[in-house]
Amino acid sequence: MELRHLRYFTAVAEELHFTRAAARLGIGQPPLSQQIQQLEREIGTPLFLRLPRGIEMTEAGAQFLEDARAILASADRAIDTARRLGRGERGAITVGFTASAVFHPYLPRAIRAYRDRYPDVRVTLTESNTLSLLRGLRQGDVDVAFVRPPYLLDAEFESERVLDEPMLVALPPDHPLSRRRSVPISALADEDFVLYPRPIGAGLYDAIQSACQRAGFAPRVIQEAPQMASIVSLVAAGVGISVVPAAMRHMGAQGIEYRPIKGDAPHALLDMAYRRHDRSIAAVNAVALLRQLAHPERTDPVA
C-alpha cells in the first residue's frame, strides 16, 4: 500500500463516483477502478458497494476514510516540515553576545529582523563573555556568537567584523572634565578608573590600556566590575571614571556624562563568530542576514 492508494481511495470516497474521481485525480477511470480493487484485495474487505446507479461506502470503507485522511494529513505535515527545515524556515538557533554588545542598536535590530523573516525558528539568546561564548560555539551550544577580539578560533570556525565603534569617556556628575566637549586620553592620567576585568574582557581592557600607554601613563584602576552596566553604575555613583563603548549611551543610566575622546581614541571591536560549514540551514540563514545588516553595502544573498 502506498500513499497514492490512499489519495485514490479518498477521492473516490468523497466523490462517490469513479469517473468524477478520475477526472479530479487526472487519471483514467479504468486504472483508478483497478487501483481501488487492488487496495480492497490487500485490505481483505470491500470498501465500496457497487450499485446499479453508483457506489456507496461500506462500514469498513467509512472507517478507512477517516484513518486515510489522518495518514495523508500527517504525511503532508511531515513533507512540509522537512521542506521548511531544508530552507531554514523552521528549527532553532542560539545567538550569544557579550554584555556590552546588546546596547548597540545593531544587535537588537538584527535579531528582530531575523525573527520577522523566520518567525517559526525558535531563537534563544544568551549573554556571556567572549571566552564562554566561544566555548559554547565549540560545544555546539551556540550557533552565532558576537564576541570581542582578541581570541583564537579553531579551523572549523570563522569570524568577521560587524562593528568598529569609538569609545567614550564616562564621567560622574559634576566632574570637571564634563565641561569639555571632548577629552584627550592624556587628561585622564590622574583619574581613578573603573574597568572590566581583563580575564573576561581582554579586548576592551587592552584597547584602553594601550591608548593610555600611548598617552604616557598607566591607568590607575581602583575598581573592576564584571558587567558593563555595573561599570556605568559605579561611575554614576562617583567611584571613578571609565572608558566605554559609545553604545553605552543607549543604556539610559541617570547621572552620568559621556564625552568623545579627542585624538587617539581606543575602539570597541565586535566580531560575529560561527561554524564554517554549519549543517543547520537556520544558522546559515542567520549568519547571512546578520552579515547583510552589518554591511548593507554588500550584496550577499539571503535565503
mmCIF file of N, CA, C and O in Angstrom, residues 51-89:
data_model
loop_
_atom_site.group_PDB
_atom_site.id
_atom_site.type_symbol
_atom_site.label_atom_id
_atom_site.label_comp_id
_atom_site.label_asym_id
_atom_site.label_seq_id
_atom_site.Cartn_x
_atom_site.Cartn_y
_atom_site.Cartn_z
ATOM 1 N N LEU A 51 -23.234 -0.315 -6.858
ATOM 2 C CA LEU A 51 -24.677 -0.316 -7.064
ATOM 3 C C LEU A 51 -24.990 -0.010 -8.521
ATOM 4 O O LEU A 51 -24.139 0.527 -9.247
ATOM 5 N N PRO A 52 -26.211 -0.309 -8.971
ATOM 6 C CA PRO A 52 -26.556 -0.027 -10.371
ATOM 7 C C PRO A 52 -26.394 1.448 -10.736
ATOM 8 O O PRO A 52 -26.064 1.779 -11.868
ATOM 9 N N ARG A 53 -26.606 2.332 -9.770
ATOM 10 C CA ARG A 53 -26.525 3.765 -10.069
ATOM 11 C C ARG A 53 -25.457 4.469 -9.244
ATOM 12 O O ARG A 53 -25.643 5.578 -8.781
ATOM 13 N N GLY A 54 -24.359 3.851 -9.070
ATOM 14 C CA GLY A 54 -23.271 4.487 -8.344
ATOM 15 C C GLY A 54 -22.653 3.566 -7.320
ATOM 16 O O GLY A 54 -22.787 2.335 -7.402
ATOM 17 N N ILE A 55 -21.994 4.159 -6.341
ATOM 18 C CA ILE A 55 -21.327 3.390 -5.303
ATOM 19 C C ILE A 55 -21.627 4.004 -3.945
ATOM 20 O O ILE A 55 -21.986 5.180 -3.830
ATOM 21 N N GLU A 56 -21.472 3.201 -2.916
ATOM 22 C CA GLU A 56 -21.582 3.641 -1.533
ATOM 23 C C GLU A 56 -20.444 3.030 -0.740
ATOM 24 O O GLU A 56 -19.950 1.952 -1.073
ATOM 25 N N MET A 57 -20.054 3.697 0.302
ATOM 26 C CA MET A 57 -19.015 3.137 1.156
ATOM 27 C C MET A 57 -19.594 2.090 2.085
ATOM 28 O O MET A 57 -20.716 2.223 2.586
ATOM 29 N N THR A 58 -18.818 1.067 2.333
ATOM 30 C CA THR A 58 -19.172 0.097 3.362
ATOM 31 C C THR A 58 -18.797 0.685 4.726
ATOM 32 O O THR A 58 -18.161 1.739 4.828
ATOM 33 N N GLU A 59 -19.177 -0.006 5.773
ATOM 34 C CA GLU A 59 -18.794 0.442 7.113
ATOM 35 C C GLU A 59 -17.270 0.454 7.253
ATOM 36 O O GLU A 59 -16.702 1.388 7.826
ATOM 37 N N ALA A 60 -16.626 -0.573 6.683
ATOM 38 C CA ALA A 60 -15.158 -0.605 6.707
ATOM 39 C C ALA A 60 -14.581 0.556 5.909
ATOM 40 O O ALA A 60 -13.577 1.163 6.302
ATOM 41 N N GLY A 61 -15.241 0.871 4.769
ATOM 42 C CA GLY A 61 -14.766 1.978 3.949
ATOM 43 C C GLY A 61 -14.872 3.305 4.669
ATOM 44 O O GLY A 61 -13.977 4.156 4.557
ATOM 45 N N ALA A 62 -15.968 3.523 5.416
ATOM 46 C CA ALA A 62 -16.144 4.782 6.142
ATOM 47 C C ALA A 62 -15.059 4.966 7.199
ATOM 48 O O ALA A 62 -14.508 6.061 7.367
ATOM 49 N N GLN A 63 -14.738 3.871 7.920
ATOM 50 C CA GLN A 63 -13.676 3.963 8.918
ATOM 51 C C GLN A 63 -12.316 4.148 8.258
ATOM 52 O O GLN A 63 -11.481 4.929 8.722
ATOM 53 N N PHE A 64 -12.113 3.450 7.111
ATOM 54 C CA PHE A 64 -10.836 3.568 6.418
ATOM 55 C C PHE A 64 -10.634 4.990 5.888
ATOM 56 O O PHE A 64 -9.509 5.499 5.853
ATOM 57 N N LEU A 65 -11.728 5.652 5.494
ATOM 58 C CA LEU A 65 -11.636 7.024 5.014
ATOM 59 C C LEU A 65 -11.140 7.939 6.123
ATOM 60 O O LEU A 65 -10.266 8.797 5.892
ATOM 61 N N GLU A 66 -11.682 7.776 7.327
ATOM 62 C CA GLU A 66 -11.258 8.611 8.448
ATOM 63 C C GLU A 66 -9.772 8.431 8.730
ATOM 64 O O GLU A 66 -9.030 9.406 8.914
ATOM 65 N N ASP A 67 -9.339 7.158 8.745
ATOM 66 C CA ASP A 67 -7.930 6.883 9.027
ATOM 67 C C ASP A 67 -7.031 7.333 7.874
ATOM 68 O O ASP A 67 -5.918 7.826 8.101
ATOM 69 N N ALA A 68 -7.494 7.150 6.643
ATOM 70 C CA ALA A 68 -6.694 7.546 5.484
ATOM 71 C C ALA A 68 -6.467 9.056 5.471
ATOM 72 O O ALA A 68 -5.364 9.527 5.168
ATOM 73 N N ARG A 69 -7.505 9.813 5.806
ATOM 74 C CA ARG A 69 -7.353 11.264 5.859
ATOM 75 C C ARG A 69 -6.314 11.676 6.902
ATOM 76 O O ARG A 69 -5.503 12.576 6.672
ATOM 77 N N ALA A 70 -6.343 11.002 8.065
ATOM 78 C CA ALA A 70 -5.376 11.316 9.118
ATOM 79 C C ALA A 70 -3.950 10.988 8.662
ATOM 80 O O ALA A 70 -3.007 11.756 8.910
ATOM 81 N N ILE A 71 -3.786 9.854 7.981
ATOM 82 C CA ILE A 71 -2.460 9.459 7.494
ATOM 83 C C ILE A 71 -1.957 10.447 6.453
ATOM 84 O O ILE A 71 -0.794 10.876 6.478
ATOM 85 N N LEU A 72 -2.821 10.830 5.525
ATOM 86 C CA LEU A 72 -2.419 11.769 4.479
ATOM 87 C C LEU A 72 -2.070 13.136 5.066
ATOM 88 O O LEU A 72 -1.101 13.780 4.638
ATOM 89 N N ALA A 73 -2.861 13.574 6.044
ATOM 90 C CA ALA A 73 -2.571 14.860 6.686
ATOM 91 C C ALA A 73 -1.228 14.806 7.407
ATOM 92 O O ALA A 73 -0.429 15.757 7.343
ATOM 93 N N SER A 74 -0.949 13.678 8.079
ATOM 94 C CA SER A 74 0.320 13.523 8.770
ATOM 95 C C SER A 74 1.479 13.501 7.787
ATOM 96 O O SER A 74 2.529 14.114 8.025
ATOM 97 N N ALA A 75 1.289 12.812 6.647
ATOM 98 C CA ALA A 75 2.338 12.766 5.627
ATOM 99 C C ALA A 75 2.599 14.154 5.047
ATOM 100 O O ALA A 75 3.750 14.544 4.830
ATOM 101 N N ASP A 76 1.516 14.909 4.811
ATOM 102 C CA ASP A 76 1.686 16.264 4.275
ATOM 103 C C ASP A 76 2.435 17.156 5.263
ATOM 104 O O ASP A 76 3.284 17.975 4.868
ATOM 105 N N ARG A 77 2.115 16.993 6.567
ATOM 106 C CA ARG A 77 2.821 17.785 7.578
ATOM 107 C C ARG A 77 4.300 17.416 7.620
ATOM 108 O O ARG A 77 5.173 18.283 7.752
ATOM 109 N N ALA A 78 4.580 16.117 7.526
ATOM 110 C CA ALA A 78 5.975 15.670 7.546
ATOM 111 C C ALA A 78 6.743 16.230 6.356
ATOM 112 O O ALA A 78 7.891 16.673 6.492
ATOM 113 N N ILE A 79 6.123 16.222 5.185
ATOM 114 C CA ILE A 79 6.769 16.758 3.985
ATOM 115 C C ILE A 79 7.008 18.255 4.138
ATOM 116 O O ILE A 79 8.092 18.766 3.841
ATOM 117 N N ASP A 80 5.983 18.959 4.631
ATOM 118 C CA ASP A 80 6.122 20.411 4.804
ATOM 119 C C ASP A 80 7.205 20.744 5.821
ATOM 120 O O ASP A 80 8.005 21.673 5.606
ATOM 121 N N THR A 81 7.255 19.983 6.923
ATOM 122 C CA THR A 81 8.275 20.225 7.943
ATOM 123 C C THR A 81 9.668 20.012 7.381
ATOM 124 O O THR A 81 10.581 20.812 7.610
ATOM 125 N N ALA A 82 9.853 18.912 6.635
ATOM 126 C CA ALA A 82 11.165 18.627 6.055
ATOM 127 C C ALA A 82 11.580 19.727 5.079
ATOM 128 O O ALA A 82 12.736 20.170 5.078
ATOM 129 N N ARG A 83 10.654 20.154 4.235
ATOM 130 C CA ARG A 83 10.970 21.203 3.267
ATOM 131 C C ARG A 83 11.337 22.504 3.962
ATOM 132 O O ARG A 83 12.296 23.186 3.577
ATOM 133 N N ARG A 84 10.577 22.861 5.011
ATOM 134 C CA ARG A 84 10.845 24.124 5.698
ATOM 135 C C ARG A 84 12.145 24.066 6.491
ATOM 136 O O ARG A 84 12.870 25.066 6.577
ATOM 137 N N LEU A 85 12.456 22.896 7.060
ATOM 138 C CA LEU A 85 13.752 22.739 7.711
ATOM 139 C C LEU A 85 14.873 22.855 6.689
ATOM 140 O O LEU A 85 15.922 23.461 6.955
ATOM 141 N N GLY A 86 14.654 22.274 5.518
ATOM 142 C CA GLY A 86 15.654 22.345 4.457
ATOM 143 C C GLY A 86 15.882 23.756 3.962
ATOM 144 O O GLY A 86 16.973 24.076 3.452
ATOM 145 N N ARG A 87 14.884 24.626 4.102
ATOM 146 C CA ARG A 87 15.031 26.033 3.718
ATOM 147 C C ARG A 87 15.412 26.918 4.897
ATOM 148 O O ARG A 87 15.555 28.130 4.749
ATOM 149 N N GLY A 88 15.523 26.316 6.084
ATOM 150 C CA GLY A 88 15.856 27.107 7.266
ATOM 151 C C GLY A 88 14.697 27.900 7.809
ATOM 152 O O GLY A 88 14.897 28.858 8.556
ATOM 153 N N GLU A 89 13.466 27.508 7.472
ATOM 154 C CA GLU A 89 12.287 28.245 7.924
ATOM 155 C C GLU A 89 11.729 27.693 9.231
ATOM 156 O O GLU A 89 10.809 28.273 9.800
#
